[in-house]
Tab-separated table of C-alpha atoms and ligand atoms in Angstrom:
chain	number	residue	atom	x	y	z
A	30	MET	CA	10.026	190.242	45.336
A	31	LYS	CA	10.260	192.463	48.384
A	32	LEU	CA	8.811	192.129	51.855
A	33	TRP	CA	8.870	195.958	52.216
A	34	GLY	CA	8.552	199.177	49.305
A	35	GLY	CA	5.385	201.109	50.216
A	36	ARG	CA	7.417	204.336	51.755
A	37	PHE	CA	9.921	204.186	48.832
A	38	GLU	CA	9.770	206.160	45.658
A	39	THR	CA	12.547	204.127	43.874
A	40	GLY	CA	13.865	200.801	44.059
A	41	PRO	CA	16.914	199.670	45.278
A	42	SER	CA	19.760	200.236	42.919
A	43	ALA	CA	21.398	197.246	41.059
A	44	VAL	CA	24.386	197.571	42.889
A	45	PHE	CA	22.828	197.353	46.328
A	46	GLU	CA	20.362	194.405	45.647
A	47	GLN	CA	23.097	192.686	44.458
A	48	PHE	CA	25.496	193.532	47.636
A	49	SER	CA	22.671	192.938	49.864
A	50	GLY	CA	21.108	189.827	48.899
A	51	SER	CA	21.782	186.449	50.728
A	52	LEU	CA	19.806	184.170	48.865
A	53	HIS	CA	22.644	182.340	47.235
A	54	PHE	CA	23.674	181.088	50.785
A	55	ASP	CA	20.704	181.313	53.156
A	56	LYS	CA	18.681	179.115	50.548
A	57	LYS	CA	20.566	176.492	53.072
A	58	LEU	CA	18.009	177.404	55.360
A	59	ILE	CA	14.877	176.288	53.336
A	60	ASP	CA	14.128	173.481	55.207
A	61	ALA	CA	13.912	175.190	58.313
A	62	ASP	CA	12.276	178.390	57.280
A	63	VAL	CA	9.480	176.078	56.050
A	64	ALA	CA	9.250	174.155	59.061
A	65	GLY	CA	8.973	177.566	61.072
A	66	SER	CA	6.600	179.147	58.796
A	67	GLN	CA	4.430	175.715	59.231
A	68	ALA	CA	4.307	176.574	62.592
A	69	PHE	CA	3.490	180.090	62.248
A	70	ALA	CA	0.777	179.028	60.089
A	71	ARG	CA	-0.773	176.751	62.845
A	72	ALA	CA	-0.234	179.839	65.477
A	73	LEU	CA	-2.018	182.193	62.958
A	74	ALA	CA	-4.872	179.673	62.912
A	75	ARG	CA	-5.000	179.468	66.887
A	76	ALA	CA	-4.853	183.568	67.072
A	77	LYS	CA	-7.663	183.568	64.850
A	78	ILE	CA	-5.979	185.328	62.076
A	79	LEU	CA	-6.060	182.748	59.685
A	80	THR	CA	-8.898	180.200	59.640
A	81	ASN	CA	-8.184	176.579	59.929
A	82	GLY	CA	-8.733	175.996	56.372
A	83	GLU	CA	-6.526	178.678	55.333
A	84	ALA	CA	-3.925	177.313	57.891
A	85	THR	CA	-3.925	173.786	56.266
A	86	GLN	CA	-3.931	175.085	52.596
A	87	LEU	CA	-0.453	177.070	53.758
A	88	VAL	CA	0.999	174.467	55.448
A	89	GLU	CA	0.493	172.257	52.240
A	90	ALA	CA	1.858	174.590	50.077
A	91	PHE	CA	5.186	174.783	52.486
A	92	ALA	CA	5.589	171.344	52.236
A	93	ALA	CA	5.565	171.382	48.107
A	94	ILE	CA	7.751	174.202	48.308
A	95	ARG	CA	10.304	172.181	50.409
A	96	GLN	CA	9.741	169.443	48.281
A	97	ALA	CA	10.515	171.439	45.096
A	98	ALA	CA	13.586	173.205	46.734
A	99	VAL	CA	15.178	169.689	46.827
A	100	ASP	CA	15.991	170.615	43.458
A	101	PRO	CA	18.818	173.170	43.469
A	102	LYS	CA	17.507	174.463	39.769
A	103	TYR	CA	14.279	175.666	41.720
A	104	PHE	CA	16.610	178.539	42.777
A	105	GLU	CA	17.689	179.513	39.300
A	106	GLY	CA	16.931	183.088	38.363
A	107	ALA	CA	15.481	183.887	41.757
A	108	ASP	CA	16.680	187.946	42.793
A	109	ASP	CA	14.939	187.632	46.282
A	110	GLU	CA	16.735	189.550	49.250
A	111	ASP	CA	16.710	186.188	51.118
A	112	VAL	CA	15.366	183.010	51.599
A	113	HIS	CA	12.696	184.354	53.863
A	114	THR	CA	11.404	186.411	50.891
A	115	PHE	CA	11.844	183.628	48.600
A	116	VAL	CA	10.021	181.575	50.140
A	117	ILE	CA	6.622	183.582	50.500
A	118	ARG	CA	6.945	184.734	46.765
A	119	MET	CA	6.864	180.907	46.386
A	120	LEU	CA	3.882	180.859	48.731
A	121	LYS	CA	2.008	183.523	46.931
A	122	GLU	CA	2.623	181.609	43.552
A	123	HIS	CA	1.134	178.804	45.370
A	124	VAL	CA	-2.055	180.097	47.067
A	125	GLY	CA	-2.328	183.415	45.902
A	126	PRO	CA	-3.854	186.196	47.938
A	127	VAL	CA	-4.519	184.085	51.523
A	128	ALA	CA	-0.486	183.880	51.493
A	129	ASP	CA	-0.816	187.764	52.348
A	130	LYS	CA	-1.346	186.913	55.819
A	131	ILE	CA	1.604	184.890	56.542
A	132	HIS	CA	3.935	187.413	58.017
A	133	THR	CA	0.961	188.781	60.363
A	134	GLY	CA	2.817	189.751	63.756
A	135	ARG	CA	6.250	188.409	62.501
A	136	SER	CA	9.599	189.745	61.729
A	137	ARG	CA	12.421	188.280	59.632
A	138	ASN	CA	14.656	189.595	62.591
A	139	GLU	CA	13.001	186.384	64.654
A	140	GLN	CA	12.291	184.273	61.619
A	141	VAL	CA	16.140	184.246	60.808
A	142	SER	CA	17.080	183.519	64.375
A	143	LEU	CA	14.569	180.832	64.286
A	144	ASP	CA	15.589	179.483	61.025
A	145	ILE	CA	19.363	179.178	62.118
A	146	ARG	CA	18.273	177.539	65.493
A	147	LEU	CA	16.502	175.061	63.725
A	148	TRP	CA	19.777	174.289	61.323
A	149	LEU	CA	22.129	174.452	64.253
A	150	ARG	CA	20.019	172.047	66.245
A	151	ALA	CA	20.192	169.392	63.431
A	152	SER	CA	23.951	170.174	63.043
A	153	THR	CA	24.931	170.056	66.850
A	154	LEU	CA	23.272	166.670	66.632
A	155	THR	CA	25.361	165.525	63.838
A	156	LEU	CA	28.214	166.426	65.291
A	157	LEU	CA	27.414	164.864	69.001
A	158	GLU	CA	26.764	161.441	66.904
A	159	GLN	CA	30.231	161.920	64.907
A	160	VAL	CA	32.131	162.796	68.181
A	161	LEU	CA	30.655	159.502	69.600
A	162	ASP	CA	31.773	157.571	66.787
A	163	LEU	CA	35.284	159.011	66.728
A	164	LEU	CA	35.299	158.311	70.867
A	165	ARG	CA	34.424	154.427	70.096
A	166	GLU	CA	36.896	154.219	67.376
A	167	LEU	CA	39.787	155.548	69.776
A	168	LEU	CA	38.831	152.982	72.179
A	169	ALA	CA	39.195	150.372	69.617
A	170	LEU	CA	42.449	151.688	68.783
A	171	GLY	CA	43.599	151.389	72.063
A	172	ARG	CA	42.253	147.831	72.875
A	173	ARG	CA	44.024	146.944	69.391
A	174	HIS	CA	47.281	147.067	71.726
A	175	PRO	CA	46.381	147.406	75.364
A	176	ASN	CA	50.356	146.736	76.419
A	177	ALA	CA	52.006	148.739	73.824
A	178	VAL	CA	54.290	150.950	75.758
A	179	ILE	CA	55.487	154.011	74.006
A	180	PRO	CA	57.384	156.956	75.052
A	181	GLY	CA	55.602	160.126	76.413
A	182	TYR	CA	57.120	163.732	75.221
A	183	THR	CA	57.016	166.993	76.541
A	184	HIS	CA	59.055	169.702	74.382
A	185	LEU	CA	58.860	166.915	71.500
A	186	ARG	CA	61.596	165.000	73.814
A	187	ARG	CA	61.052	161.634	74.865
A	188	ALA	CA	60.047	162.200	78.936
A	189	GLN	CA	58.250	158.940	80.499
A	190	ALA	CA	56.665	156.037	79.306
A	191	VAL	CA	53.227	155.598	78.796
A	192	LEU	CA	51.018	152.908	77.633
A	193	TRP	CA	49.447	153.371	74.053
A	194	PRO	CA	45.916	153.115	75.186
A	195	HIS	CA	46.901	155.840	78.154
A	196	TYR	CA	47.984	158.246	75.609
A	197	LEU	CA	44.790	157.591	73.331
A	198	LEU	CA	42.798	157.946	76.365
A	199	ALA	CA	44.007	161.608	76.632
A	200	TYR	CA	41.995	162.152	73.316
A	201	PHE	CA	39.184	160.461	74.700
A	202	GLU	CA	39.063	163.105	77.923
A	203	MET	CA	39.358	166.135	75.194
A	204	PHE	CA	36.690	164.573	72.979
A	205	ALA	CA	34.628	163.903	75.637
A	206	ARG	CA	34.524	167.373	76.792
A	207	ASP	CA	33.427	168.493	73.180
A	208	PHE	CA	30.747	166.221	73.518
A	209	GLU	CA	29.558	167.764	76.730
A	210	ARG	CA	30.192	171.387	75.291
A	211	LEU	CA	28.309	170.340	72.020
A	212	GLU	CA	25.564	169.368	74.275
A	213	GLN	CA	25.527	172.452	76.430
A	214	THR	CA	25.520	174.757	72.971
A	215	LYS	CA	22.330	172.295	71.885
A	216	SER	CA	20.444	173.618	74.862
A	217	ARG	CA	21.429	177.332	74.605
A	218	ILE	CA	20.156	176.753	70.614
A	219	ASP	CA	16.838	174.800	71.602
A	220	VAL	CA	15.017	177.994	72.848
A	221	LEU	CA	11.981	179.207	70.564
A	222	PRO	CA	12.565	183.329	69.679
A	223	LEU	CA	8.883	183.455	67.992
A	224	GLY	CA	6.641	186.253	69.222
A	225	SER	CA	9.610	188.241	69.839
A	226	GLY	CA	8.470	190.399	66.625
A	227	ALA	CA	10.988	192.957	65.550
A	228	LEU	CA	12.474	193.772	68.873
A	229	ALA	CA	9.341	194.300	71.033
A	230	GLY	CA	7.231	191.748	70.939
A	231	SER	CA	4.638	190.646	68.744
A	232	GLY	CA	1.333	192.676	68.861
A	233	PHE	CA	-0.826	189.335	68.515
A	234	PRO	CA	-1.683	187.320	71.174
A	235	PHE	CA	0.043	183.931	70.589
A	236	ASP	CA	0.520	180.942	72.494
A	237	ARG	CA	3.990	180.941	72.505
A	238	ASP	CA	4.259	177.938	74.321
A	239	ALA	CA	2.147	175.834	71.597
A	240	ILE	CA	4.644	176.841	69.223
A	241	ARG	CA	7.290	175.961	71.036
A	242	SER	CA	5.862	172.488	71.663
A	243	ASP	CA	4.953	172.285	67.561
A	244	LEU	CA	8.379	172.798	66.819
A	245	GLY	CA	9.868	170.668	69.604
A	246	PHE	CA	11.906	173.230	71.567
A	247	ALA	CA	13.005	173.084	75.295
A	248	GLY	CA	11.873	176.548	75.788
A	249	ILE	CA	10.933	179.901	75.239
A	250	SER	CA	12.894	183.140	75.055
A	251	ARG	CA	12.267	185.642	77.669
A	252	ASN	CA	13.086	188.938	76.056
A	253	SER	CA	12.265	190.042	72.810
A	254	MET	CA	14.974	192.623	72.485
A	255	ASP	CA	17.679	189.756	73.422
A	256	VAL	CA	15.995	187.651	70.771
A	257	SER	CA	16.909	190.494	67.713
A	258	ALA	CA	20.207	191.481	69.132
A	259	ASP	CA	21.508	187.424	70.115
A	260	ARG	CA	23.833	185.808	68.064
A	261	ASP	CA	25.481	183.942	71.245
A	262	PHE	CA	24.545	180.544	70.323
A	263	ALA	CA	25.937	180.748	67.175
A	264	LEU	CA	29.345	181.865	68.943
A	265	ASP	CA	28.833	178.799	71.263
A	266	PHE	CA	28.460	176.610	68.084
A	267	LEU	CA	31.367	178.151	66.621
A	268	TYR	CA	33.526	177.847	69.872
A	269	SER	CA	32.562	174.095	70.363
A	270	SER	CA	33.488	173.565	66.803
A	271	SER	CA	36.776	175.102	67.292
A	272	MET	CA	37.566	173.120	69.988
A	273	VAL	CA	36.753	170.080	68.395
A	274	MET	CA	38.896	171.089	65.563
A	275	LEU	CA	41.916	172.251	67.940
A	276	HIS	CA	41.839	168.738	69.157
A	277	LEU	CA	41.732	167.249	65.559
A	278	SER	CA	44.505	169.033	64.710
A	279	ARG	CA	46.719	167.931	67.303
A	280	LEU	CA	45.824	164.350	67.130
A	281	ALA	CA	46.417	164.968	62.886
A	282	GLU	CA	49.765	166.519	64.046
A	283	ASP	CA	50.706	163.245	66.477
A	284	TRP	CA	50.125	161.033	64.041
A	285	ILE	CA	51.435	162.752	61.149
A	286	LEU	CA	55.066	162.648	63.143
A	287	TYR	CA	54.380	159.110	64.519
A	288	SER	CA	53.620	157.965	61.130
A	289	SER	CA	56.731	159.540	59.429
A	290	GLU	CA	59.909	157.675	59.024
A	291	GLU	CA	61.968	159.471	61.695
A	292	PHE	CA	59.295	158.052	64.344
A	293	GLY	CA	58.091	155.095	62.112
A	294	TRP	CA	55.754	153.968	64.829
A	295	LEU	CA	52.571	153.925	62.743
A	296	SER	CA	51.263	153.328	59.368
A	297	LEU	CA	48.321	155.191	57.881
A	298	GLY	CA	46.136	153.052	55.563
A	299	ASP	CA	46.417	153.303	52.028
A	300	GLY	CA	42.806	154.678	51.646
A	301	VAL	CA	43.991	157.687	53.638
A	302	THR	CA	47.217	158.986	52.260
A	303	SER	CA	48.269	160.053	48.743
A	304	GLY	CA	51.327	159.808	46.348
A	305	SER	CA	53.580	162.480	44.928
A	306	SER	CA	53.229	163.241	41.165
A	307	LEU	CA	57.167	163.464	41.095
A	308	MET	CA	58.555	160.930	43.736
A	309	PRO	CA	57.285	157.582	43.474
A	310	GLN	CA	58.034	156.273	47.207
A	311	LYS	CA	56.431	159.206	48.844
A	312	LYS	CA	52.877	158.226	50.614
A	313	ASN	CA	51.941	161.360	52.234
A	314	PRO	CA	49.415	161.914	55.413
A	315	ASP	CA	47.344	164.280	53.292
A	316	SER	CA	44.151	163.688	55.223
A	317	LEU	CA	45.844	164.309	58.748
A	318	GLU	CA	47.000	168.018	56.912
A	319	LEU	CA	43.842	168.605	55.869
A	320	ILE	CA	42.276	168.270	58.982
A	321	ARG	CA	45.278	170.277	60.372
A	322	GLY	CA	44.858	173.131	57.918
A	323	LYS	CA	40.668	173.179	58.047
A	324	SER	CA	40.984	173.890	61.935
A	325	GLY	CA	42.580	177.162	61.000
A	326	ARG	CA	39.459	178.075	58.907
A	327	VAL	CA	37.095	177.126	61.332
A	328	PHE	CA	38.816	179.216	64.200
A	329	GLY	CA	38.521	182.060	61.534
A	330	ASP	CA	34.686	181.181	61.385
A	331	LEU	CA	34.753	181.922	65.058
A	332	THR	CA	36.612	185.345	64.895
A	333	SER	CA	34.739	186.484	61.521
A	334	LEU	CA	31.329	186.209	63.674
A	335	PHE	CA	32.914	187.983	66.841
A	336	VAL	CA	34.699	190.615	64.943
A	337	THR	CA	31.110	191.365	63.376
A	338	MET	CA	29.158	191.142	66.517
A	339	LYS	CA	31.588	193.329	68.426
A	340	GLY	CA	30.040	196.780	69.077
A	341	LEU	CA	26.668	196.164	67.179
A	342	PRO	CA	24.024	198.763	68.717
A	343	THR	CA	21.078	196.796	70.485
A	344	THR	CA	19.349	195.186	68.614
A	345	TYR	CA	19.291	193.839	64.932
A	346	ASN	CA	21.590	195.141	62.581
A	347	ARG	CA	22.014	193.984	58.937
A	348	ASP	CA	25.728	193.090	59.888
A	349	MET	CA	24.314	190.027	61.241
A	350	GLN	CA	23.251	188.284	57.837
A	351	GLU	CA	27.334	187.918	58.187
A	352	ASP	CA	26.752	185.208	60.484
A	353	LYS	CA	25.666	182.682	58.153
A	354	GLU	CA	28.705	181.779	56.038
A	355	PRO	CA	30.628	181.298	58.970
A	356	LEU	CA	28.132	178.814	60.531
A	357	PHE	CA	27.562	176.925	57.539
A	358	ASP	CA	31.449	176.490	57.040
A	359	ALA	CA	32.345	175.914	60.526
A	360	PHE	CA	29.675	172.972	60.304
A	361	HIS	CA	30.695	171.641	56.941
A	362	GLN	CA	34.510	171.669	57.838
A	363	THR	CA	33.975	170.169	61.483
A	364	SER	CA	31.656	167.451	60.306
A	365	GLY	CA	33.980	166.345	57.181
A	366	SER	CA	37.327	166.468	59.724
A	367	LEU	CA	35.501	164.154	62.158
A	368	ALA	CA	34.325	161.590	59.505
A	369	MET	CA	38.009	161.776	58.390
A	370	ALA	CA	39.691	161.290	61.553
A	371	LYS	CA	37.310	158.248	62.081
A	372	VAL	CA	38.659	156.464	58.732
A	373	VAL	CA	42.318	157.620	59.532
A	374	ALA	CA	41.788	155.955	63.062
A	375	GLU	CA	40.412	152.388	61.711
A	376	SER	CA	43.195	152.489	59.356
A	377	VAL	CA	45.905	153.099	61.832
A	378	VAL	CA	48.688	150.137	62.544
A	379	LEU	CA	50.750	150.373	65.388
A	380	ASN	CA	54.105	148.709	64.986
A	381	PRO	CA	54.438	148.267	68.910
A	382	ALA	CA	58.345	147.333	68.700
A	383	VAL	CA	59.389	150.868	67.581
A	384	PRO	CA	58.034	152.967	70.198
A	385	ALA	CA	58.741	150.352	72.657
A	386	ALA	CA	62.889	150.265	71.267
A	387	ALA	CA	62.470	154.214	71.424
A	388	ALA	CA	61.298	153.947	75.026
A	389	GLU	CA	63.881	151.684	75.651
A	390	GLU	CA	67.309	153.295	74.257
A	391	SER	CA	66.510	156.510	75.957
A	392	TRP	CA	66.155	157.618	79.479
A	393	VAL	CA	62.796	157.685	79.947
A	394	ILE	CA	63.061	155.569	83.013
A	395	ALA	CA	65.193	158.255	84.669
A	396	THR	CA	62.252	159.607	86.758
A	397	ASP	CA	61.205	155.880	88.087
A	398	LEU	CA	64.770	155.511	89.045
A	399	ALA	CA	64.749	158.827	90.973
A	400	GLU	CA	61.307	158.301	92.782
A	401	GLU	CA	62.341	154.825	93.655
A	402	LEU	CA	65.718	156.418	95.382
A	403	ALA	CA	63.185	158.985	97.167
A	404	ARG	CA	60.668	156.266	98.140
A	405	ARG	CA	63.934	154.624	99.978
A	406	GLY	CA	64.605	158.163	101.631
A	407	VAL	CA	67.380	159.929	99.450
A	408	PRO	CA	65.607	163.302	99.356
A	409	PHE	CA	64.234	163.789	96.028
A	410	HIS	CA	66.644	166.652	94.876
A	411	THR	CA	69.664	164.287	95.544
A	412	ALA	CA	68.177	161.469	94.051
A	413	HIS	CA	67.259	163.823	90.848
A	414	GLN	CA	71.052	164.813	90.949
A	415	LEU	CA	72.463	161.095	91.161
A	416	VAL	CA	70.356	159.958	88.310
A	417	GLY	CA	71.485	162.860	86.621
A	418	LYS	CA	74.937	161.968	86.739
A	419	LEU	CA	73.894	158.383	85.995
A	420	VAL	CA	72.235	159.515	82.656
A	421	LEU	CA	75.385	161.774	81.999
A	422	GLU	CA	77.800	159.034	82.404
A	423	SER	CA	75.900	156.499	80.222
A	424	VAL	CA	75.489	159.266	77.627
A	425	LYS	CA	79.262	159.466	77.451
A	426	GLN	CA	79.983	155.854	77.330
A	427	GLY	CA	76.925	155.529	74.501
A	428	LYS	CA	75.319	153.047	76.995
A	429	ALA	CA	71.611	152.466	77.124
A	430	PRO	CA	69.741	152.072	80.323
A	431	GLY	CA	69.287	148.228	79.748
A	432	GLN	CA	73.085	147.712	79.428
A	433	TRP	CA	73.651	148.733	82.955
A	434	THR	CA	74.408	145.572	85.272
A	435	ALA	CA	72.843	145.022	89.099
A	436	ASP	CA	76.735	145.124	90.228
A	437	GLU	CA	77.546	148.125	87.903
A	438	LEU	CA	74.434	150.195	89.265
A	439	ALA	CA	75.357	149.721	92.846
A	440	ALA	CA	78.744	150.638	92.389
A	441	PHE	CA	77.764	153.732	90.864
A	442	ALA	CA	76.787	155.301	93.990
A	443	PRO	CA	76.026	154.235	97.568
A	444	GLU	CA	72.527	155.216	97.485
A	445	PHE	CA	71.798	152.853	94.296
A	446	SER	CA	71.365	149.139	94.962
A	447	GLY	CA	71.459	146.212	92.651
A	448	ASP	CA	67.675	145.269	92.692
A	449	MET	CA	67.292	148.550	91.045
A	450	VAL	CA	68.062	147.555	87.816
A	451	ARG	CA	64.643	146.167	86.857
A	452	LEU	CA	63.339	149.811	87.061
A	453	LEU	CA	65.486	150.171	83.946
A	454	GLN	CA	62.797	148.807	81.916
A	455	PRO	CA	60.024	151.146	81.533
A	456	LEU	CA	57.392	148.534	82.129
A	457	GLU	CA	58.487	148.647	86.069
A	458	GLY	CA	58.406	151.980	86.490
A	459	MET	CA	54.934	152.527	84.729
A	460	LYS	CA	53.526	150.146	87.271
A	461	THR	CA	54.139	152.349	90.287
A	462	ARG	CA	51.856	155.094	88.294
A	463	GLN	CA	48.824	153.865	90.071
A	464	VAL	CA	47.002	157.127	91.086
A	465	PRO	CA	43.704	157.511	89.788
A	466	GLY	CA	44.504	159.039	85.857
A	467	GLY	CA	47.877	157.612	85.725
A	468	THR	CA	49.317	154.957	83.316
A	469	ALA	CA	49.870	151.844	85.849
A	470	PRO	CA	48.366	149.082	83.324
A	471	GLU	CA	45.656	147.941	85.966
A	472	THR	CA	44.933	151.885	86.343
A	473	VAL	CA	44.658	152.140	82.552
A	474	ALA	CA	42.673	149.080	82.169
A	475	ARG	CA	40.230	150.539	84.174
A	476	ALA	CA	40.416	153.928	82.535
A	477	LEU	CA	39.498	152.005	79.316
A	478	LEU	CA	36.490	150.236	81.190
A	479	ASP	CA	35.322	153.456	82.578
A	480	ALA	CA	35.559	155.168	78.936
A	481	GLU	CA	33.302	152.316	77.833
A	482	ASN	CA	30.539	153.090	80.374
A	483	ARG	CA	30.825	156.760	80.162
A	484	LEU	CA	30.491	156.176	76.173
A	485	SER	CA	27.182	154.452	76.716
A	486	VAL	CA	25.927	157.279	78.862
A	487	MET	CA	26.719	159.552	76.234
A	488	ALA	CA	25.149	157.606	73.687
A	489	GLY	CA	21.723	157.420	75.976
A	490	HIS	CA	21.804	161.149	76.048
A	491	LEU	CA	21.340	161.108	71.838
A	492	ASN	CA	18.218	159.095	72.187
B	4	LIG	N1	18.400	188.382	55.718
B	4	LIG	C1	18.395	188.871	56.973
B	4	LIG	C2	19.459	188.124	57.549
B	4	LIG	O1	19.962	186.898	57.565
B	4	LIG	C3	17.363	188.871	57.485
B	4	LIG	C4	16.421	190.008	57.421
B	4	LIG	C5	16.276	190.976	58.258
B	4	LIG	N2	16.163	192.230	57.454
B	4	LIG	C6	16.127	193.334	58.000
B	4	LIG	N3	16.448	194.095	57.040
B	4	LIG	N4	15.649	193.393	58.937
B	4	LIG	O2	19.661	188.745	58.830
């Protein structure tokens, strides 16, 4: 079926029909399309275009359509242009000619915006809940080893010692920002476009605020041309999803490394790893590799819609139909990756002795020592130079920090004193990092509590 045709002498070519049809993917929007159309039928009744009886008849028929569409077979053989056309054809089959008034003063341009907004609103809520679940899991993982010491890296070289929960709290911050971003995205999605018509505003006196309240939107759009042209809210969703994936991908990369034989700090559960068809000993971190891999795909979804929208003349252009598959894909991959990451995090077992030994045998305490000299009045550049010499000497002798005695240290240079040996233990230097945001044990303990409180506030936003 077509929702147009009067001004054409022949129908569309088979190739064009096949090329332009979107039902095979936009059928995913059928629940949204039905909900929007039910609200629109009620709006038509309020505007006296339908009688109350007719509106009720349509609303019920729409409900039956939504019910029938649960079965994928419902769409078999349908050659309608898109989901909106399909739903109207089904409506006609259910109720006959009374269906002919449903599109009064409505355009598919606003209808598609409405449907995507309804679908994205629900999808964003799902992502928000999943980000919260992951945040909870990260805190639980931190709490399992609150005092474990690990080397922190820059350039993937051991840099300074930090507490294991301090490391995890860094990811807490990233995902907490993602939560905020998704909330902002949701508020930009949460705007009713209906009433905009094709581009110029509807010619019928709809009570837009009543439709808004019927569909539970926070506000109504302010400009009909903007509605018809706008996919900013879809791009916001893709960007927010991309940021989630970026953070998941970096976490995945960390854990792929940390669970390798070379690092050996943590093990991943059997349930999230796979074996090799050839090498019997292998236990591969495929779940994390797939998260890392899928991130590229979601960035592609964002890029794809950016490029589609760039340079489109105001307002609607059919190019915009290409928005849906990237949106569906981004949601599917991001939601799947969040679920996967949560299960991986649950399965992680840290072997704290290994990272602690890595911290002790390397020179992650060098900065602590230099800063102690500076606290005692040695200019920092001199202190840096002196500790650098100590490291060089140790590397030459194959000596770990802990092998220096108080006397040897004091004898190395007049600026050093014997009591500084305590700083050769990573935990001692960490205690000096008490600034807010630092890795001192009490600071981290407070940060963990603070994170728990922030989590409850975030959870409260979803209720
Ligand atoms: N299926 C189209 C889309 O997804 C909506 C239909 C609007 N079509 C049109 N020719 N104005 O963007």
